[in-house]
Amino acid sequence: MLDIFFLMFFAIIGLVILSYIIYML
């Protein structure tokens, strides 16, 4: 259960970082 929570958390952070990089480009 906790592993799924951490996976979701890191997935959201990854999406935010990717969208930020794409926006800066």
PDB file of N, CA and C in Angstrom:
ATOM      1  N   MET A   1       0.846  -1.198   0.000  1.00  0.00           N
ATOM      2  CA  MET A   1       0.000   0.000   0.000  1.00  0.00           C
ATOM      3  C   MET A   1       0.887   1.254   0.000  1.00  0.00           C
ATOM      4  N   LEU A   2       1.880   1.247   0.874  1.00  0.00           N
ATOM      5  CA  LEU A   2       2.756   2.414   0.967  1.00  0.00           C
ATOM      6  C   LEU A   2       3.598   2.565  -0.299  1.00  0.00           C
ATOM      7  N   ASP A   3       4.003   1.427  -0.882  1.00  0.00           N
ATOM      8  CA  ASP A   3       4.800   1.492  -2.115  1.00  0.00           C
ATOM      9  C   ASP A   3       4.002   2.135  -3.246  1.00  0.00           C
ATOM     10  N   ILE A   4       2.709   1.817  -3.333  1.00  0.00           N
ATOM     11  CA  ILE A   4       1.859   2.406  -4.374  1.00  0.00           C
ATOM     12  C   ILE A   4       1.764   3.918  -4.167  1.00  0.00           C
ATOM     13  N   PHE A   5       1.663   4.346  -2.910  1.00  0.00           N
ATOM     14  CA  PHE A   5       1.580   5.776  -2.602  1.00  0.00           C
ATOM     15  C   PHE A   5       2.845   6.495  -3.061  1.00  0.00           C
ATOM     16  N   PHE A   6       4.014   5.901  -2.762  1.00  0.00           N
ATOM     17  CA  PHE A   6       5.276   6.518  -3.174  1.00  0.00           C
ATOM     18  C   PHE A   6       5.416   6.533  -4.692  1.00  0.00           C
ATOM     19  N   LEU A   7       4.955   5.473  -5.367  1.00  0.00           N
ATOM     20  CA  LEU A   7       5.010   5.437  -6.835  1.00  0.00           C
ATOM     21  C   LEU A   7       4.154   6.550  -7.425  1.00  0.00           C
ATOM     22  N   MET A   8       2.951   6.740  -6.888  1.00  0.00           N
ATOM     23  CA  MET A   8       2.066   7.807  -7.366  1.00  0.00           C
ATOM     24  C   MET A   8       2.707   9.167  -7.111  1.00  0.00           C
ATOM     25  N   PHE A   9       3.315   9.332  -5.921  1.00  0.00           N
ATOM     26  CA  PHE A   9       3.945  10.602  -5.550  1.00  0.00           C
ATOM     27  C   PHE A   9       5.078  10.946  -6.511  1.00  0.00           C
ATOM     28  N   PHE A  10       5.972   9.971  -6.760  1.00  0.00           N
ATOM     29  CA  PHE A  10       7.094  10.220  -7.665  1.00  0.00           C
ATOM     30  C   PHE A  10       6.618  10.396  -9.105  1.00  0.00           C
ATOM     31  N   ALA A  11       5.544   9.701  -9.501  1.00  0.00           N
ATOM     32  CA  ALA A  11       5.006   9.849 -10.860  1.00  0.00           C
ATOM     33  C   ALA A  11       4.491  11.268 -11.060  1.00  0.00           C
ATOM     34  N   ILE A  12       3.804  11.821 -10.055  1.00  0.00           N
ATOM     35  CA  ILE A  12       3.281  13.188 -10.151  1.00  0.00           C
ATOM     36  C   ILE A  12       4.440  14.181 -10.212  1.00  0.00           C
ATOM     37  N   ILE A  13       5.471  13.971  -9.382  1.00  0.00           N
ATOM     38  CA  ILE A  13       6.633  14.868  -9.402  1.00  0.00           C
ATOM     39  C   ILE A  13       7.316  14.807 -10.770  1.00  0.00           C
ATOM     40  N   GLY A  14       7.440  13.604 -11.326  1.00  0.00           N
ATOM     41  CA  GLY A  14       8.062  13.451 -12.639  1.00  0.00           C
ATOM     42  C   GLY A  14       7.280  14.187 -13.718  1.00  0.00           C
ATOM     43  N   LEU A  15       5.950  14.090 -13.660  1.00  0.00           N
ATOM     44  CA  LEU A  15       5.119  14.774 -14.648  1.00  0.00           C
ATOM     45  C   LEU A  15       5.264  16.284 -14.520  1.00  0.00           C
ATOM     46  N   VAL A  16       5.323  16.787 -13.290  1.00  0.00           N
ATOM     47  CA  VAL A  16       5.479  18.230 -13.070  1.00  0.00           C
ATOM     48  C   VAL A  16       6.823  18.703 -13.619  1.00  0.00           C
ATOM     49  N   ILE A  17       7.891  17.945 -13.353  1.00  0.00           N
ATOM     50  CA  ILE A  17       9.222  18.322 -13.843  1.00  0.00           C
ATOM     51  C   ILE A  17       9.258  18.278 -15.370  1.00  0.00           C
ATOM     52  N   LEU A  18       8.662  17.242 -15.966  1.00  0.00           N
ATOM     53  CA  LEU A  18       8.634  17.134 -17.430  1.00  0.00           C
ATOM     54  C   LEU A  18       7.861  18.291 -18.050  1.00  0.00           C
ATOM     55  N   SER A  19       6.697  18.616 -17.499  1.00  0.00           N
ATOM     56  CA  SER A  19       5.894  19.715 -18.038  1.00  0.00           C
ATOM     57  C   SER A  19       6.630  21.044 -17.866  1.00  0.00           C
ATOM     58  N   TYR A  20       7.366  21.203 -16.759  1.00  0.00           N
ATOM     59  CA  TYR A  20       8.121  22.431 -16.527  1.00  0.00           C
ATOM     60  C   TYR A  20       9.247  22.570 -17.545  1.00  0.00           C
ATOM     61  N   ILE A  21       9.958  21.456 -17.818  1.00  0.00           N
ATOM     62  CA  ILE A  21      11.051  21.481 -18.800  1.00  0.00           C
ATOM     63  C   ILE A  21      10.494  21.789 -20.192  1.00  0.00           C
ATOM     64  N   ILE A  22       9.379  21.150 -20.563  1.00  0.00           N
ATOM     65  CA  ILE A  22       8.769  21.393 -21.876  1.00  0.00           C
ATOM     66  C   ILE A  22       8.324  22.854 -21.982  1.00  0.00           C
ATOM     67  N   TYR A  23       7.801  23.419 -20.881  1.00  0.00           N
ATOM     68  CA  TYR A  23       7.356  24.818 -20.882  1.00  0.00           C
ATOM     69  C   TYR A  23       8.546  25.762 -21.050  1.00  0.00           C
ATOM     70  N   MET A  24       9.669  25.443 -20.413  1.00  0.00           N
ATOM     71  CA  MET A  24      10.860  26.288 -20.506  1.00  0.00           C
ATOM     72  C   MET A  24      11.467  26.215 -21.906  1.00  0.00           C
ATOM     73  N   LEU A  25      11.337  25.078 -22.593  1.00  0.00           N
ATOM     74  CA  LEU A  25      11.868  24.961 -23.949  1.00  0.00           C
ATOM     75  C   LEU A  25      11.029  25.794 -24.907  1.00  0.00           C
TER      76      LEU A  25
END
